[in-house]
């Protein structure tokens, strides 16, 4: 009797053990960061009086009357972004020139002084509404540097800046990002002073208190972007590319003589790749304009669909995100060429991802955790990032074999870790079967939110193998895709 009970207990404990998910590893993403990772590809709109001056940085002295976009149509811009596969839009609500695109109470230098909608317009609202209507997330960028304000450099300006954020955080619905750049201080109009003003960016803005007391309270879902985080870090260049190896983990280092890392200080050599032993989950955003400049200039052309796809592979495909700058022209519309480039990128993404060849393959794993189907390989192709395949804890190396019903041709492989369990894989390799043996096709390092492997020459094979060769803990994979890039 006793023996039977013991055996039953043992069996019960084993099957219970088999339900226990693996332990997370290292720093983990917050829920708001998880939903940011899901966004992957989004846009950043620059459109202010600076557009009409054909400049990149307005001095802060432009007459508001020059801002006269007679054909402005937020839906045209949003629909072009959506056709490009973008899932979110950040609007530069105020750039360095200080002109506010919403009727702010904090300064007269705002849209109500322009002819736009007879001085009754709110461009932030129009873009926010259009984005939401078409299913894109919305975010804002309000430049801390303000070349118009007479108060810039004094504590009064910081109060005004915070009030601007408060207006943006309270009147335009939930934001997915609050974007901050590092350009700070220098020459400007400053209410007519026309001088150079320098601020100490280690102390002037007191970002800790702004982000804790305003952003986190009023917009808890908003990912705070700056060169050092908090939620998302700058990748360290404006070329739209992360390093080949990209860790979402990062420790912002304070500059010499300062006790704490502050935004606007840093262009770390580690920004493009992150730090394997970083203390925080702060993945990189790769920002790059669709054209050469962030603002529209008639003599510039958009990047070609091939260039855009290449940037997508080098950002999203390395576990980071791609933030593509969109520049409406003086009519207030994206040019036909911009629309066409975006559409070609979007078409390629849609057609390519429409057919996952792994879906009708048999995926054989070297091990499934506790022999329990809740951790089985079917989870790799169910289009649900939360479900995952994983192994027993002793499989510090593991592999998957993807057996197609017959030979298949592909040139793009997508692997996604379930980052709720941290970033785990440090090395992997891909082999294809041919001439009665495995032939190594690719060797890689980090995976993270997504790793895209684009083959120069398409492979044709009945099966492929993915080996996880270097990991401190077992692999936990969300999704696996095998595609043929299609236009
Ligand atoms: C930079 C700014 O100085 C550029 O004008 C642009 O807005 C870019 C996205 O961020 O820091």
GROMACS .gro file of C-alpha atoms and ligand atoms in nm:
model
  498
    1UNK     CA    1   0.000   0.000   0.000
    2UNK     CA    2   0.270   0.244   0.116
    3UNK     CA    3   0.477   0.160  -0.190
    4UNK     CA    4   0.185   0.226  -0.421
    5UNK     CA    5   0.122   0.564  -0.264
    6UNK     CA    6   0.488   0.650  -0.296
    7UNK     CA    7   0.492   0.553  -0.662
    8UNK     CA    8   0.178   0.755  -0.724
    9UNK     CA    9   0.329   1.054  -0.545
   10UNK     CA   10   0.646   1.020  -0.747
   11UNK     CA   11   0.452   1.008  -1.074
   12UNK     CA   12   0.240   1.306  -0.972
   13UNK     CA   13   0.544   1.510  -0.876
   14UNK     CA   14   0.714   1.422  -1.203
   15UNK     CA   15   0.420   1.532  -1.411
   16UNK     CA   16   0.394   1.846  -1.200
   17UNK     CA   17   0.762   1.910  -1.259
   18UNK     CA   18   0.701   1.866  -1.629
   19UNK     CA   19   0.461   2.161  -1.615
   20UNK     CA   20   0.715   2.394  -1.458
   21UNK     CA   21   0.839   2.645  -1.712
   22UNK     CA   22   1.211   2.721  -1.733
   23UNK     CA   23   1.350   2.993  -1.509
   24UNK     CA   24   1.386   3.335  -1.675
   25UNK     CA   25   1.744   3.445  -1.739
   26UNK     CA   26   1.895   3.788  -1.674
   27UNK     CA   27   1.712   4.122  -1.700
   28UNK     CA   28   1.361   4.093  -1.841
   29UNK     CA   29   1.142   4.324  -2.051
   30UNK     CA   30   0.852   4.504  -1.885
   31UNK     CA   31   0.502   4.459  -2.033
   32UNK     CA   32   0.535   4.799  -2.202
   33UNK     CA   33   0.864   4.693  -2.360
   34UNK     CA   34   0.711   4.365  -2.474
   35UNK     CA   35   0.446   4.553  -2.663
   36UNK     CA   36   0.714   4.785  -2.807
   37UNK     CA   37   0.905   4.480  -2.936
   38UNK     CA   38   0.586   4.369  -3.105
   39UNK     CA   39   0.565   4.701  -3.293
   40UNK     CA   40   0.901   4.639  -3.465
   41UNK     CA   41   0.863   4.892  -3.747
   42UNK     CA   42   0.729   5.245  -3.700
   43UNK     CA   43   0.771   5.600  -3.825
   44UNK     CA   44   0.876   5.947  -3.707
   45UNK     CA   45   0.713   6.250  -3.873
   46UNK     CA   46   0.904   6.580  -3.902
   47UNK     CA   47   0.683   6.863  -4.026
   48UNK     CA   48   0.711   7.220  -3.889
   49UNK     CA   49   0.800   7.570  -4.021
   50UNK     CA   50   1.146   7.417  -4.076
   51UNK     CA   51   0.994   7.228  -4.373
   52UNK     CA   52   0.909   7.565  -4.532
   53UNK     CA   53   1.260   7.697  -4.469
   54UNK     CA   54   1.412   7.391  -4.637
   55UNK     CA   55   1.635   7.340  -4.331
   56UNK     CA   56   1.713   7.053  -4.091
   57UNK     CA   57   1.726   7.267  -3.776
   58UNK     CA   58   1.509   7.578  -3.753
   59UNK     CA   59   1.675   7.867  -3.570
   60UNK     CA   60   1.353   7.947  -3.384
   61UNK     CA   61   1.283   8.275  -3.563
   62UNK     CA   62   1.059   8.158  -3.849
   63UNK     CA   63   0.734   8.353  -3.884
   64UNK     CA   64   0.449   8.112  -3.790
   65UNK     CA   65   0.267   8.237  -4.102
   66UNK     CA   66   0.501   8.039  -4.326
   67UNK     CA   67   0.347   7.719  -4.188
   68UNK     CA   68   0.067   7.693  -4.441
   69UNK     CA   69   0.007   7.334  -4.552
   70UNK     CA   70  -0.297   7.387  -4.769
   71UNK     CA   71  -0.340   7.016  -4.849
   72UNK     CA   72  -0.237   6.860  -4.518
   73UNK     CA   73  -0.401   6.520  -4.484
   74UNK     CA   74  -0.304   6.309  -4.185
   75UNK     CA   75  -0.478   6.007  -4.339
   76UNK     CA   76  -0.267   6.024  -4.653
   77UNK     CA   77   0.047   6.003  -4.437
   78UNK     CA   78  -0.088   5.735  -4.206
   79UNK     CA   79  -0.221   5.520  -4.490
   80UNK     CA   80   0.116   5.539  -4.668
   81UNK     CA   81   0.288   5.436  -4.344
   82UNK     CA   82   0.044   5.151  -4.296
   83UNK     CA   83   0.097   5.033  -4.654
   84UNK     CA   84   0.469   5.030  -4.573
   85UNK     CA   85   0.412   4.785  -4.289
   86UNK     CA   86   0.464   5.047  -4.016
   87UNK     CA   87   0.272   4.972  -3.698
   88UNK     CA   88   0.316   5.299  -3.513
   89UNK     CA   89   0.375   5.670  -3.572
   90UNK     CA   90   0.563   5.919  -3.360
   91UNK     CA   91   0.494   6.282  -3.439
   92UNK     CA   92   0.752   6.551  -3.371
   93UNK     CA   93   0.507   6.773  -3.184
   94UNK     CA   94   0.783   7.031  -3.128
   95UNK     CA   95   1.128   7.028  -3.286
   96UNK     CA   96   1.435   7.233  -3.189
   97UNK     CA   97   1.281   7.546  -3.350
   98UNK     CA   98   1.028   7.548  -3.066
   99UNK     CA   99   0.712   7.569  -3.282
  100UNK     CA  100   0.434   7.365  -3.118
  101UNK     CA  101   0.203   7.179  -3.356
  102UNK     CA  102  -0.078   7.191  -3.103
  103UNK     CA  103  -0.249   7.495  -2.949
  104UNK     CA  104  -0.039   7.488  -2.633
  105UNK     CA  105  -0.098   7.732  -2.352
  106UNK     CA  106   0.275   7.742  -2.276
  107UNK     CA  107   0.393   7.960  -2.565
  108UNK     CA  108   0.253   8.178  -2.841
  109UNK     CA  109   0.490   8.015  -3.082
  110UNK     CA  110   0.236   7.756  -3.187
  111UNK     CA  111   0.003   7.641  -3.460
  112UNK     CA  112  -0.279   7.878  -3.365
  113UNK     CA  113  -0.064   8.163  -3.498
  114UNK     CA  114  -0.035   7.999  -3.839
  115UNK     CA  115  -0.285   7.999  -4.126
  116UNK     CA  116  -0.334   7.622  -4.079
  117UNK     CA  117  -0.712   7.562  -4.039
  118UNK     CA  118  -0.747   7.940  -3.990
  119UNK     CA  119  -0.557   7.927  -3.665
  120UNK     CA  120  -0.798   7.673  -3.518
  121UNK     CA  121  -0.606   7.359  -3.604
  122UNK     CA  122  -0.439   7.095  -3.390
  123UNK     CA  123  -0.202   6.888  -3.601
  124UNK     CA  124  -0.113   6.655  -3.314
  125UNK     CA  125  -0.478   6.563  -3.279
  126UNK     CA  126  -0.525   6.509  -3.653
  127UNK     CA  127  -0.229   6.270  -3.669
  128UNK     CA  128  -0.325   6.091  -3.346
  129UNK     CA  129  -0.682   6.040  -3.468
  130UNK     CA  130  -0.575   5.917  -3.813
  131UNK     CA  131  -0.320   5.678  -3.662
  132UNK     CA  132  -0.574   5.523  -3.426
  133UNK     CA  133  -0.842   5.508  -3.695
  134UNK     CA  134  -0.612   5.292  -3.907
  135UNK     CA  135  -0.479   5.076  -3.625
  136UNK     CA  136  -0.135   5.236  -3.575
  137UNK     CA  137   0.001   5.318  -3.232
  138UNK     CA  138   0.076   5.683  -3.163
  139UNK     CA  139   0.368   5.853  -2.987
  140UNK     CA  140   0.522   6.200  -2.953
  141UNK     CA  141   0.861   6.368  -2.963
  142UNK     CA  142   0.878   6.703  -2.787
  143UNK     CA  143   1.227   6.850  -2.824
  144UNK     CA  144   1.385   6.954  -2.496
  145UNK     CA  145   1.602   7.205  -2.682
  146UNK     CA  146   1.394   7.507  -2.779
  147UNK     CA  147   1.562   7.771  -2.992
  148UNK     CA  148   1.261   8.002  -2.980
  149UNK     CA  149   1.201   8.035  -2.608
  150UNK     CA  150   1.341   8.341  -2.430
  151UNK     CA  151   1.346   8.128  -2.114
  152UNK     CA  152   1.567   7.854  -2.254
  153UNK     CA  153   1.853   7.789  -2.013
  154UNK     CA  154   1.662   7.907  -1.704
  155UNK     CA  155   1.454   7.695  -1.463
  156UNK     CA  156   1.138   7.860  -1.603
  157UNK     CA  157   1.194   7.683  -1.932
  158UNK     CA  158   1.211   7.342  -1.767
  159UNK     CA  159   0.871   7.415  -1.607
  160UNK     CA  160   0.737   7.514  -1.946
  161UNK     CA  161   0.879   7.204  -2.112
  162UNK     CA  162   0.719   6.983  -1.847
  163UNK     CA  163   0.389   7.158  -1.899
  164UNK     CA  164   0.417   7.089  -2.272
  165UNK     CA  165   0.471   6.721  -2.197
  166UNK     CA  166   0.176   6.728  -1.960
  167UNK     CA  167  -0.048   6.869  -2.234
  168UNK     CA  168   0.072   6.608  -2.481
  169UNK     CA  169   0.032   6.328  -2.226
  170UNK     CA  170  -0.321   6.426  -2.127
  171UNK     CA  171  -0.496   6.530  -2.447
  172UNK     CA  172  -0.406   6.274  -2.711
  173UNK     CA  173  -0.489   5.931  -2.571
  174UNK     CA  174  -0.245   5.654  -2.481
  175UNK     CA  175   0.104   5.689  -2.630
  176UNK     CA  176   0.330   5.398  -2.714
  177UNK     CA  177   0.644   5.611  -2.703
  178UNK     CA  178   0.771   5.933  -2.559
  179UNK     CA  179   1.077   6.014  -2.766
  180UNK     CA  180   1.362   6.241  -2.655
  181UNK     CA  181   1.674   6.331  -2.844
  182UNK     CA  182   2.010   6.442  -2.725
  183UNK     CA  183   2.060   6.768  -2.917
  184UNK     CA  184   2.080   7.027  -2.645
  185UNK     CA  185   2.176   7.389  -2.638
  186UNK     CA  186   2.372   7.603  -2.881
  187UNK     CA  187   2.285   7.913  -3.075
  188UNK     CA  188   1.929   8.021  -3.133
  189UNK     CA  189   1.676   8.303  -3.149
  190UNK     CA  190   1.577   8.275  -2.781
  191UNK     CA  191   1.309   8.544  -2.789
  192UNK     CA  192   1.529   8.780  -2.991
  193UNK     CA  193   1.852   8.743  -2.795
  194UNK     CA  194   2.010   8.557  -3.090
  195UNK     CA  195   2.292   8.410  -2.888
  196UNK     CA  196   2.455   8.087  -2.785
  197UNK     CA  197   2.320   7.922  -2.472
  198UNK     CA  198   2.476   7.620  -2.313
  199UNK     CA  199   2.314   7.413  -2.047
  200UNK     CA  200   2.459   7.140  -1.828
  201UNK     CA  201   2.261   6.842  -1.942
  202UNK     CA  202   2.370   6.636  -1.644
  203UNK     CA  203   2.153   6.858  -1.424
  204UNK     CA  204   1.939   7.102  -1.624
  205UNK     CA  205   1.641   6.885  -1.720
  206UNK     CA  206   1.635   6.654  -1.416
  207UNK     CA  207   1.497   6.374  -1.631
  208UNK     CA  208   1.447   6.139  -1.338
  209UNK     CA  209   1.181   6.360  -1.194
  210UNK     CA  210   1.017   6.437  -1.532
  211UNK     CA  211   0.994   6.074  -1.625
  212UNK     CA  212   0.893   5.949  -1.282
  213UNK     CA  213   0.641   6.219  -1.203
  214UNK     CA  214   0.498   6.289  -1.545
  215UNK     CA  215   0.561   6.018  -1.800
  216UNK     CA  216   0.516   5.714  -1.579
  217UNK     CA  217   0.211   5.864  -1.406
  218UNK     CA  218   0.026   6.004  -1.706
  219UNK     CA  219   0.140   5.759  -1.975
  220UNK     CA  220   0.236   5.432  -1.804
  221UNK     CA  221   0.236   5.245  -2.138
  222UNK     CA  222   0.471   5.491  -2.310
  223UNK     CA  223   0.821   5.364  -2.376
  224UNK     CA  224   1.071   5.634  -2.292
  225UNK     CA  225   1.330   5.666  -2.565
  226UNK     CA  226   1.658   5.849  -2.520
  227UNK     CA  227   2.023   5.780  -2.592
  228UNK     CA  228   2.043   5.585  -2.266
  229UNK     CA  229   1.687   5.451  -2.226
  230UNK     CA  230   1.492   5.428  -1.989
  231UNK     CA  231   1.293   5.181  -2.192
  232UNK     CA  232   1.451   5.198  -2.535
  233UNK     CA  233   1.803   5.313  -2.618
  234UNK     CA  234   1.936   5.492  -2.923
  235UNK     CA  235   2.137   5.257  -3.143
  236UNK     CA  236   2.417   5.512  -3.165
  237UNK     CA  237   2.383   5.608  -3.531
  238UNK     CA  238   2.117   5.754  -3.759
  239UNK     CA  239   2.176   5.495  -4.028
  240UNK     CA  240   1.904   5.253  -3.917
  241UNK     CA  241   2.132   4.962  -3.829
  242UNK     CA  242   2.207   4.768  -3.513
  243UNK     CA  243   2.527   4.566  -3.475
  244UNK     CA  244   2.522   4.211  -3.615
  245UNK     CA  245   2.516   4.091  -3.253
  246UNK     CA  246   2.252   4.281  -3.060
  247UNK     CA  247   2.186   4.244  -2.687
  248UNK     CA  248   1.872   4.403  -2.550
  249UNK     CA  249   2.057   4.425  -2.219
  250UNK     CA  250   2.251   4.741  -2.141
  251UNK     CA  251   2.399   4.942  -1.853
  252UNK     CA  252   2.415   5.315  -1.923
  253UNK     CA  253   2.748   5.436  -1.787
  254UNK     CA  254   2.768   5.780  -1.628
  255UNK     CA  255   3.011   6.024  -1.791
  256UNK     CA  256   3.332   6.101  -1.602
  257UNK     CA  257   3.270   6.298  -1.285
  258UNK     CA  258   2.894   6.235  -1.285
  259UNK     CA  259   2.736   5.983  -1.052
  260UNK     CA  260   2.448   5.879  -1.274
  261UNK     CA  261   2.403   5.827  -1.647
  262UNK     CA  262   2.196   6.105  -1.802
  263UNK     CA  263   2.045   6.145  -2.146
  264UNK     CA  264   2.217   6.365  -2.397
  265UNK     CA  265   2.559   6.254  -2.276
  266UNK     CA  266   2.612   5.932  -2.436
  267UNK     CA  267   2.720   5.793  -2.760
  268UNK     CA  268   2.855   5.475  -2.616
  269UNK     CA  269   3.066   5.250  -2.831
  270UNK     CA  270   2.840   4.972  -2.701
  271UNK     CA  271   2.514   5.135  -2.818
  272UNK     CA  272   2.485   4.940  -3.145
  273UNK     CA  273   2.544   4.602  -2.984
  274UNK     CA  274   2.436   4.641  -2.624
  275UNK     CA  275   2.606   4.453  -2.338
  276UNK     CA  276   2.572   4.083  -2.276
  277UNK     CA  277   2.603   4.143  -1.904
  278UNK     CA  278   2.398   4.465  -1.905
  279UNK     CA  279   2.195   4.525  -1.591
  280UNK     CA  280   1.874   4.640  -1.761
  281UNK     CA  281   1.652   4.544  -2.051
  282UNK     CA  282   1.700   4.846  -2.282
  283UNK     CA  283   1.680   4.733  -2.646
  284UNK     CA  284   1.791   4.953  -2.935
  285UNK     CA  285   1.582   5.159  -3.172
  286UNK     CA  286   1.741   5.220  -3.511
  287UNK     CA  287   1.628   5.555  -3.647
  288UNK     CA  288   1.687   5.666  -4.004
  289UNK     CA  289   1.506   5.903  -4.239
  290UNK     CA  290   1.326   5.760  -4.542
  291UNK     CA  291   1.505   6.034  -4.739
  292UNK     CA  292   1.844   6.186  -4.667
  293UNK     CA  293   1.718   6.445  -4.418
  294UNK     CA  294   1.460   6.428  -4.142
  295UNK     CA  295   1.279   6.721  -4.302
  296UNK     CA  296   1.156   6.739  -4.662
  297UNK     CA  297   1.397   6.886  -4.916
  298UNK     CA  298   1.283   6.898  -5.279
  299UNK     CA  299   1.620   6.781  -5.413
  300UNK     CA  300   1.627   6.457  -5.208
  301UNK     CA  301   1.481   6.119  -5.296
  302UNK     CA  302   1.348   5.838  -5.079
  303UNK     CA  303   1.550   5.524  -5.026
  304UNK     CA  304   1.468   5.241  -5.264
  305UNK     CA  305   1.258   4.942  -5.149
  306UNK     CA  306   1.575   4.727  -5.157
  307UNK     CA  307   1.760   4.971  -4.931
  308UNK     CA  308   1.464   4.981  -4.694
  309UNK     CA  309   1.439   4.604  -4.680
  310UNK     CA  310   1.810   4.585  -4.608
  311UNK     CA  311   1.767   4.829  -4.317
  312UNK     CA  312   1.475   4.621  -4.192
  313UNK     CA  313   1.698   4.312  -4.191
  314UNK     CA  314   1.971   4.501  -4.003
  315UNK     CA  315   1.740   4.641  -3.735
  316UNK     CA  316   1.424   4.436  -3.681
  317UNK     CA  317   1.616   4.133  -3.804
  318UNK     CA  318   1.870   4.179  -3.526
  319UNK     CA  319   1.616   4.205  -3.245
  320UNK     CA  320   1.597   4.587  -3.246
  321UNK     CA  321   1.331   4.813  -3.401
  322UNK     CA  322   1.331   5.035  -3.711
  323UNK     CA  323   1.207   5.393  -3.679
  324UNK     CA  324   1.172   5.541  -4.026
  325UNK     CA  325   1.163   5.920  -4.065
  326UNK     CA  326   0.873   6.048  -4.275
  327UNK     CA  327   0.888   6.402  -4.414
  328UNK     CA  328   0.571   6.559  -4.554
  329UNK     CA  329   0.638   6.825  -4.819
  330UNK     CA  330   0.515   7.186  -4.814
  331UNK     CA  331   0.168   7.076  -4.926
  332UNK     CA  332   0.146   6.865  -4.610
  333UNK     CA  333   0.154   6.533  -4.795
  334UNK     CA  334   0.408   6.258  -4.850
  335UNK     CA  335   0.536   6.277  -5.205
  336UNK     CA  336   0.438   6.011  -5.461
  337UNK     CA  337   0.793   5.874  -5.456
  338UNK     CA  338   0.782   5.830  -5.076
  339UNK     CA  339   0.444   5.660  -5.096
  340UNK     CA  340   0.570   5.425  -5.368
  341UNK     CA  341   0.884   5.325  -5.174
  342UNK     CA  342   0.686   5.257  -4.859
  343UNK     CA  343   0.427   5.056  -5.048
  344UNK     CA  344   0.692   4.840  -5.214
  345UNK     CA  345   0.848   4.764  -4.875
  346UNK     CA  346   0.508   4.683  -4.724
  347UNK     CA  347   0.416   4.459  -5.016
  348UNK     CA  348   0.738   4.267  -4.985
  349UNK     CA  349   0.690   4.213  -4.613
  350UNK     CA  350   0.329   4.109  -4.654
  351UNK     CA  351   0.386   3.871  -4.944
  352UNK     CA  352   0.696   3.719  -4.791
  353UNK     CA  353   0.542   3.658  -4.451
  354UNK     CA  354   0.216   3.527  -4.603
  355UNK     CA  355   0.360   3.177  -4.644
  356UNK     CA  356   0.558   3.021  -4.364
  357UNK     CA  357   0.707   2.703  -4.511
  358UNK     CA  358   0.773   2.572  -4.161
  359UNK     CA  359   0.401   2.555  -4.102
  360UNK     CA  360   0.346   2.244  -4.309
  361UNK     CA  361   0.677   2.089  -4.209
  362UNK     CA  362   0.735   1.835  -3.938
  363UNK     CA  363   0.948   2.001  -3.671
  364UNK     CA  364   1.147   1.751  -3.470
  365UNK     CA  365   1.317   1.869  -3.153
  366UNK     CA  366   1.607   1.696  -2.981
  367UNK     CA  367   1.402   1.727  -2.662
  368UNK     CA  368   1.072   1.867  -2.540
  369UNK     CA  369   1.057   1.976  -2.179
  370UNK     CA  370   0.916   1.701  -1.958
  371UNK     CA  371   0.789   1.525  -2.273
  372UNK     CA  372   0.502   1.765  -2.228
  373UNK     CA  373   0.321   1.882  -2.540
  374UNK     CA  374   0.256   2.223  -2.386
  375UNK     CA  375   0.623   2.290  -2.468
  376UNK     CA  376   0.606   2.119  -2.808
  377UNK     CA  377   0.730   2.241  -3.144
  378UNK     CA  378   0.379   2.314  -3.271
  379UNK     CA  379   0.412   2.632  -3.067
  380UNK     CA  380   0.681   2.749  -3.308
  381UNK     CA  381   0.435   2.799  -3.592
  382UNK     CA  382   0.114   2.903  -3.416
  383UNK     CA  383   0.167   3.276  -3.470
  384UNK     CA  384   0.143   3.333  -3.098
  385UNK     CA  385   0.461   3.465  -2.941
  386UNK     CA  386   0.352   3.369  -2.591
  387UNK     CA  387   0.353   2.993  -2.653
  388UNK     CA  388   0.696   2.837  -2.690
  389UNK     CA  389   0.911   2.532  -2.743
  390UNK     CA  390   1.169   2.454  -2.478
  391UNK     CA  391   1.369   2.164  -2.339
  392UNK     CA  392   1.464   2.005  -2.011
  393UNK     CA  393   1.712   2.209  -1.809
  394UNK     CA  394   2.015   2.000  -1.898
  395UNK     CA  395   1.994   2.076  -2.272
  396UNK     CA  396   2.241   2.364  -2.282
  397UNK     CA  397   2.281   2.274  -2.645
  398UNK     CA  398   1.984   2.171  -2.851
  399UNK     CA  399   1.852   2.148  -3.202
  400UNK     CA  400   1.546   2.151  -3.421
  401UNK     CA  401   1.504   1.974  -3.753
  402UNK     CA  402   1.248   2.113  -3.994
  403UNK     CA  403   1.139   1.841  -4.238
  404UNK     CA  404   0.937   1.964  -4.533
  405UNK     CA  405   0.689   1.730  -4.706
  406UNK     CA  406   0.915   1.769  -5.011
  407UNK     CA  407   1.198   1.996  -5.121
  408UNK     CA  408   1.136   2.363  -5.055
  409UNK     CA  409   1.315   2.678  -5.172
  410UNK     CA  410   1.364   2.966  -4.928
  411UNK     CA  411   1.595   3.257  -4.858
  412UNK     CA  412   1.473   3.402  -4.530
  413UNK     CA  413   1.465   3.238  -4.188
  414UNK     CA  414   1.312   3.406  -3.885
  415UNK     CA  415   1.381   3.287  -3.529
  416UNK     CA  416   1.223   3.446  -3.223
  417UNK     CA  417   1.311   3.387  -2.861
  418UNK     CA  418   1.036   3.420  -2.605
  419UNK     CA  419   1.195   3.725  -2.446
  420UNK     CA  420   0.968   3.702  -2.142
  421UNK     CA  421   1.233   3.447  -2.040
  422UNK     CA  422   1.517   3.688  -2.117
  423UNK     CA  423   1.773   3.684  -2.395
  424UNK     CA  424   1.929   3.339  -2.380
  425UNK     CA  425   2.088   3.227  -2.706
  426UNK     CA  426   2.450   3.334  -2.765
  427UNK     CA  427   2.532   3.113  -3.061
  428UNK     CA  428   2.345   2.914  -3.323
  429UNK     CA  429   2.400   2.757  -3.663
  430UNK     CA  430   2.180   2.658  -3.955
  431UNK     CA  431   2.243   2.356  -4.177
  432UNK     CA  432   2.063   2.229  -4.484
  433UNK     CA  433   2.047   1.871  -4.603
  434UNK     CA  434   2.208   1.799  -4.941
  435UNK     CA  435   2.424   1.524  -5.093
  436UNK     CA  436   2.330   1.295  -4.801
  437UNK     CA  437   2.478   1.520  -4.536
  438UNK     CA  438   2.423   1.832  -4.335
  439UNK     CA  439   2.589   2.141  -4.481
  440UNK     CA  440   2.638   2.448  -4.268
  441UNK     CA  441   2.471   2.752  -4.418
  442UNK     CA  442   2.498   3.013  -4.149
  443UNK     CA  443   2.649   3.077  -3.808
  444UNK     CA  444   2.498   3.339  -3.582
  445UNK     CA  445   2.517   3.486  -3.232
  446UNK     CA  446   2.229   3.668  -3.061
  447UNK     CA  447   1.861   3.609  -3.140
  448UNK     CA  448   1.639   3.802  -2.898
  449UNK     CA  449   1.303   3.937  -3.014
  450UNK     CA  450   1.376   3.836  -3.373
  451UNK     CA  451   1.667   3.717  -3.582
  452UNK     CA  452   1.631   3.727  -3.958
  453UNK     CA  453   1.877   3.534  -4.168
  454UNK     CA  454   1.867   3.636  -4.532
  455UNK     CA  455   2.044   3.401  -4.771
  456UNK     CA  456   2.218   3.558  -5.071
  457UNK     CA  457   2.132   3.254  -5.279
  458UNK     CA  458   1.802   3.072  -5.209
  459UNK     CA  459   1.844   2.722  -5.066
  460UNK     CA  460   1.648   2.423  -5.196
  461UNK     CA  461   1.634   2.131  -4.955
  462UNK     CA  462   1.404   1.870  -4.801
  463UNK     CA  463   1.510   1.963  -4.448
  464UNK     CA  464   1.698   2.216  -4.245
  465UNK     CA  465   1.848   2.206  -3.900
  466UNK     CA  466   1.892   2.479  -3.642
  467UNK     CA  467   2.153   2.413  -3.376
  468UNK     CA  468   2.165   2.619  -3.058
  469UNK     CA  469   2.531   2.595  -2.982
  470UNK     CA  470   2.600   2.845  -2.707
  471UNK     CA  471   2.362   2.923  -2.423
  472UNK     CA  472   2.402   2.972  -2.047
  473UNK     CA  473   2.054   2.818  -2.006
  474UNK     CA  474   1.812   2.626  -2.227
  475UNK     CA  475   1.653   2.778  -2.537
  476UNK     CA  476   1.298   2.914  -2.516
  477UNK     CA  477   1.169   2.987  -2.865
  478UNK     CA  478   0.844   3.154  -2.962
  479UNK     CA  479   0.824   3.133  -3.338
  480UNK     CA  480   1.010   2.997  -3.635
  481UNK     CA  481   0.955   3.103  -3.995
  482UNK     CA  482   1.099   2.988  -4.326
  483UNK     CA  483   1.016   3.209  -4.621
  484UNK     CA  484   1.090   3.294  -4.979
  485UNK     CA  485   1.124   3.670  -5.022
  486UNK     CA  486   0.850   3.771  -5.266
  487UNK     CA  487   0.759   4.100  -5.434
  488LIG     C1  488   1.805   6.435  -3.370
  488LIG     C2  489   1.763   6.579  -3.408
  488LIG     O1  490   1.867   6.670  -3.383
  488LIG     C3  491   1.727   6.572  -3.554
  488LIG     O2  492   1.691   6.700  -3.605
  488LIG     C4  493   1.611   6.475  -3.571
  488LIG     O3  494   1.497   6.524  -3.506
  488LIG     C5  495   1.648   6.339  -3.515
  488LIG     C6  496   1.539   6.238  -3.520
  488LIG     O4  497   1.692   6.350  -3.381
  488LIG     O5  498   1.860   6.429  -3.247
   0.00000   0.00000   0.00000
